Coordinates of C-alpha atoms in Angstrom, one line a residue:
M1 CA -2.9 -14.9 -10.8
Q2 CA -0.3 -14.1 -8.7
P3 CA 1.6 -11.0 -9.3
I4 CA 5.0 -10.4 -10.7
C5 CA 7.7 -8.7 -9.1
A6 CA 11.6 -7.5 -10.0
A7 CA 13.6 -7.5 -7.3
I8 CA 16.2 -5.3 -7.9
H9 CA 19.0 -4.9 -4.6
D10 CA 22.4 -6.6 -3.5
L11 CA 22.6 -9.4 -2.3
S12 CA 24.2 -9.7 1.1
C13 CA 25.8 -13.2 2.2
Y14 CA 25.6 -12.9 5.3
A15 CA 23.7 -11.9 8.2
K16 CA 19.5 -10.3 6.8
S17 CA 19.7 -7.7 5.1
S18 CA 18.4 -6.3 1.0
L19 CA 17.5 -9.6 -0.6
T20 CA 17.0 -11.7 2.2
V21 CA 14.7 -10.0 3.4
V22 CA 12.8 -8.6 0.3
L23 CA 12.3 -12.1 -1.0
P24 CA 10.7 -14.2 1.9
V25 CA 8.4 -10.9 2.5
L26 CA 7.2 -10.7 -0.8
E27 CA 6.8 -14.8 -1.4
V28 CA 4.6 -15.4 1.7
M29 CA 2.0 -12.2 1.0
G30 CA 2.1 -13.9 -2.5
V31 CA 3.8 -12.1 -4.8
E32 CA 6.3 -14.0 -7.7
A33 CA 9.5 -12.3 -6.5
C34 CA 12.5 -12.4 -9.5
P35 CA 16.1 -11.3 -7.9
L36 CA 18.2 -9.0 -10.2
P37 CA 21.2 -8.8 -8.1
T38 CA 23.0 -5.6 -8.2
A39 CA 25.7 -5.6 -5.5
L40 CA 27.3 -9.4 -4.3
L41 CA 28.7 -8.1 -0.4
S42 CA 30.1 -10.9 1.8
S43 CA 27.6 -9.7 4.7
Q44 CA 25.9 -6.9 6.0
T45 CA 28.0 -3.3 5.9
D46 CA 27.3 -2.3 9.4
G47 CA 28.9 -3.8 12.3
F48 CA 31.4 -6.2 9.8
P49 CA 35.1 -4.0 9.5
S50 CA 35.8 -5.3 6.3
Y51 CA 33.5 -7.1 3.6
Y52 CA 33.6 -8.6 -0.2
F53 CA 31.9 -6.1 -2.2
R54 CA 31.5 -6.8 -6.1
D55 CA 29.8 -4.7 -8.3
T56 CA 26.9 -7.2 -10.7
S57 CA 26.4 -4.3 -13.5
R58 CA 27.5 -7.1 -16.5
D59 CA 25.3 -9.5 -14.7
I60 CA 22.6 -7.2 -15.2
I61 CA 23.2 -6.3 -18.6
G62 CA 23.2 -10.3 -19.2
I63 CA 20.0 -11.2 -17.3
L64 CA 18.0 -7.9 -18.8
D65 CA 18.7 -8.5 -22.0
A66 CA 17.9 -12.4 -21.9
W67 CA 14.6 -11.5 -19.9
K68 CA 13.9 -9.0 -22.9
D69 CA 14.3 -12.1 -25.9
L70 CA 12.2 -14.4 -23.7
G71 CA 9.7 -11.3 -24.0
L72 CA 9.3 -11.6 -19.7
R73 CA 6.7 -9.3 -18.2
F74 CA 6.8 -7.7 -14.4
D75 CA 3.6 -6.3 -12.9
A76 CA 5.9 -4.7 -10.4
M77 CA 9.4 -3.4 -9.6
Y78 CA 11.2 -2.8 -6.3
S79 CA 14.3 -1.0 -6.8
G80 CA 16.9 -1.0 -3.5
F81 CA 20.3 -0.6 -3.8
L82 CA 22.3 -0.2 -6.9
G83 CA 26.5 -1.3 -7.4
S84 CA 27.2 1.8 -9.1
S85 CA 26.0 4.8 -10.8
D86 CA 26.4 3.4 -14.1
Q87 CA 23.1 1.4 -13.0
V88 CA 20.9 4.0 -12.9
D89 CA 21.0 4.0 -16.6
L90 CA 20.1 0.3 -16.8
I91 CA 17.8 0.4 -14.1
K92 CA 15.6 2.8 -15.8
A93 CA 15.4 1.0 -19.4
F94 CA 14.2 -1.8 -18.0
I95 CA 11.9 0.6 -16.0
K96 CA 10.8 1.9 -19.2
D97 CA 10.1 -1.0 -21.7
Q98 CA 8.1 -2.7 -19.2
K99 CA 5.6 -0.3 -18.1
A100 CA 5.2 -2.4 -14.2
S101 CA 1.9 -0.9 -13.1
L102 CA 3.9 -0.3 -9.2
T103 CA 7.2 0.9 -9.5
L104 CA 8.7 1.5 -5.9
V105 CA 12.1 2.5 -5.4
D106 CA 13.6 2.7 -2.3
P107 CA 16.6 5.3 -2.6
V108 CA 19.3 3.3 -0.6
L109 CA 21.8 6.0 0.0
G110 CA 22.9 6.5 3.6
D111 CA 21.3 6.4 7.6
G112 CA 21.9 8.9 10.4
G113 CA 23.9 11.7 7.7
S114 CA 26.6 9.3 6.1
L115 CA 26.6 7.6 3.2
Y116 CA 26.7 3.7 3.5
G117 CA 30.2 2.3 2.6
P118 CA 30.2 1.6 -0.9
V119 CA 27.7 4.6 -1.8
T120 CA 29.6 7.4 -3.7
E121 CA 28.2 10.9 -4.1
Q122 CA 28.3 9.7 -8.3
Q123 CA 25.5 7.3 -7.2
V124 CA 23.4 10.3 -5.2
K125 CA 23.2 12.1 -7.9
A126 CA 21.8 9.5 -10.4
M127 CA 19.3 8.2 -7.7
Q128 CA 17.8 12.0 -7.8
G129 CA 17.2 11.0 -11.6
L130 CA 16.0 7.5 -10.7
V131 CA 13.2 8.6 -8.3
M132 CA 12.1 10.8 -11.2
H133 CA 10.5 7.1 -11.7
A134 CA 8.8 6.0 -9.7
D135 CA 5.2 5.9 -8.4
V136 CA 6.2 4.8 -4.3
I137 CA 9.3 6.4 -2.8
T138 CA 10.5 5.2 0.5
P139 CA 13.3 7.3 1.9
N140 CA 15.2 7.5 5.8
T141 CA 15.7 11.1 6.5
T142 CA 19.2 11.0 5.1
E143 CA 18.0 9.6 1.5
A144 CA 15.2 12.1 2.0
A145 CA 17.8 15.1 2.4
L146 CA 19.8 13.6 -0.1
L147 CA 17.0 14.0 -3.1
L148 CA 15.8 17.0 -2.4
G149 CA 19.4 18.5 -1.6
R150 CA 19.0 19.9 1.5
P151 CA 20.7 19.6 5.3
Y152 CA 20.6 16.2 6.8
Q153 CA 18.3 16.8 10.4
E154 CA 18.2 14.9 13.3
Q155 CA 15.2 16.0 14.6
F156 CA 11.8 17.3 13.2
D157 CA 8.7 18.8 14.4
A158 CA 5.1 18.0 12.0
P159 CA 4.8 20.9 9.9
A160 CA 8.7 19.9 8.7
A161 CA 8.1 16.5 7.9
L162 CA 5.1 16.9 5.8
S163 CA 6.8 19.7 4.8
W164 CA 9.8 17.3 3.1
A165 CA 6.9 14.7 2.4
K166 CA 4.9 17.1 0.1
E167 CA 8.1 18.7 -1.5
L168 CA 9.9 15.0 -3.2
G169 CA 5.7 14.2 -3.8
L170 CA 5.0 17.2 -6.3
A171 CA 9.3 17.2 -7.2
T172 CA 9.1 13.9 -8.2
N173 CA 5.0 13.2 -8.5
A174 CA 4.9 10.1 -6.8
K175 CA 3.6 9.0 -3.3
I176 CA 6.1 9.7 0.1
A177 CA 6.8 6.9 2.6
I178 CA 9.5 9.3 4.3
T179 CA 10.9 6.2 7.8
S180 CA 12.1 7.2 10.6
V181 CA 11.0 10.4 10.9
P182 CA 11.8 11.8 14.6
L183 CA 9.5 13.9 15.8
G184 CA 9.5 14.8 19.3
D185 CA 9.2 11.2 22.1
G186 CA 8.5 9.0 18.8
N187 CA 9.0 9.0 15.1
V188 CA 6.8 9.6 12.1
V189 CA 6.8 7.9 8.8
A190 CA 5.5 11.3 6.6
C191 CA 3.7 10.6 3.5
Y192 CA 2.0 13.0 0.7
A193 CA 0.2 10.7 -2.2
G194 CA -3.2 12.4 -3.9
G195 CA -2.5 16.5 -2.6
E196 CA -2.3 15.4 1.2
S197 CA 0.4 15.2 3.6
Y198 CA -0.2 13.5 7.0
L199 CA 2.0 11.4 9.6
V200 CA 1.7 7.7 11.0
P201 CA 3.3 7.6 13.6
Y202 CA 4.7 4.7 15.7
R203 CA 6.8 3.7 18.9
K204 CA 10.5 4.3 19.1
L205 CA 12.3 1.3 20.0
E206 CA 15.6 0.9 21.5
V207 CA 17.4 -0.7 18.7
S208 CA 17.3 -0.6 14.8
Y209 CA 18.1 -3.1 13.5
P210 CA 20.2 -3.8 9.3
G211 CA 17.1 -4.5 6.7
C212 CA 14.3 -2.3 8.7
G213 CA 13.7 0.3 5.5
D214 CA 14.0 -3.1 3.3
L215 CA 11.7 -4.7 5.6
F216 CA 9.1 -1.7 5.5
A217 CA 9.4 -0.9 2.0
S218 CA 8.7 -5.0 0.5
L219 CA 5.4 -4.8 2.7
L220 CA 4.6 -1.3 1.6
L221 CA 4.7 -2.8 -2.0
G222 CA 3.2 -6.3 -1.2
F223 CA 0.0 -4.5 0.7
L224 CA 0.0 -2.2 -2.7
L225 CA -0.5 -4.6 -4.7
R226 CA -3.2 -7.1 -2.7
K227 CA -5.2 -3.5 -3.6
E228 CA -4.6 -1.4 0.3
S229 CA -5.0 2.0 -0.2
F230 CA -1.6 3.6 0.0
Q231 CA -2.3 4.8 3.6
R232 CA -3.7 1.6 5.2
S233 CA -0.4 0.3 3.6
V234 CA 2.1 2.2 5.0
E235 CA 0.1 1.2 8.4
L236 CA 0.2 -1.9 7.9
A237 CA 3.9 -1.8 7.3
V238 CA 4.6 0.0 9.7
A239 CA 3.0 -3.1 12.4
F240 CA 4.8 -5.2 10.9
T241 CA 8.6 -4.0 10.9
S242 CA 7.6 -2.9 14.4
K243 CA 6.6 -6.4 15.4
A244 CA 9.9 -7.7 13.5
I245 CA 12.1 -5.9 15.6
E246 CA 10.2 -6.0 18.9
A247 CA 10.9 -10.3 17.8
T248 CA 14.2 -9.8 17.5
M249 CA 14.4 -8.4 20.1
Q250 CA 13.2 -10.5 22.1
A251 CA 14.8 -13.5 20.4
G252 CA 18.3 -11.9 21.7
Y253 CA 19.4 -11.6 17.8
E254 CA 23.1 -9.4 17.9
K255 CA 22.4 -6.7 15.7
R256 CA 24.6 -6.7 12.7
H257 CA 22.7 -9.7 11.9
G258 CA 20.0 -8.0 10.9
I259 CA 16.3 -8.3 11.1
A260 CA 15.4 -11.7 12.2
V261 CA 12.6 -11.5 9.3
S262 CA 11.7 -15.0 9.5
L263 CA 9.8 -14.3 12.8
I264 CA 6.7 -12.2 11.0
L265 CA 6.3 -14.7 8.1
P266 CA 3.9 -16.7 9.8
Y267 CA 1.6 -13.8 11.1
L268 CA 2.1 -12.3 7.5
A269 CA 1.4 -16.1 5.7
K270 CA -2.1 -16.3 8.1
R271 CA -3.5 -12.2 5.9
W272 CA -3.8 -14.8 2.7

């Protein structure tokens, strides 16, 4: 029987990111993905000078109440971008009520040392509380710094990368995968799980597209639900994310259109 996952993320109506990445990836990996939109946007925000944004907190309350009345249960939870700090309490309560076997929190807050356009300092503080309810956390280096209360770093050495992953893992009691950690001439994912810290290296590509973090987190969750080990799941998620970036580059997609996730779906489908 297919595992059922509540996919808690924003819906961008133009260009690929968030739910328009998460849903097709999980579905092709054999996971029934049920969207819970946290915000409605006219487009993803990177590369667009203006956009429409609507916080969907009232809709979340209505949807969660309806799901509860129906007695619907979820095997997994994926929490990504939240539309406001007020949504954190709603999602915390949902996580506690469901007691899903796997809860992944991707603390979508910012990148490159800066917060994303709609994100406030209140949301940062609220996210520090939400990750305490996660089994797996997938921040980038900006988000890891915010969660740890550390200054943002543009470069790491291996001991520092491992230290950040371990510190966040011990603070939250969760498995950690810090993405896009710059280390020398390449990048790594800094991991902590089962009392061990380790690095998963990958080749640094010339460009990064919006939605890459959403793709990585979706792949990681999908492989974990398919009973792969955490380290193997990270390795596979890295490999498929890199493949998607390369395919998007080769296809000549404009950066602001986001990661062309459809280009790797056939390869994912072959695994099942």
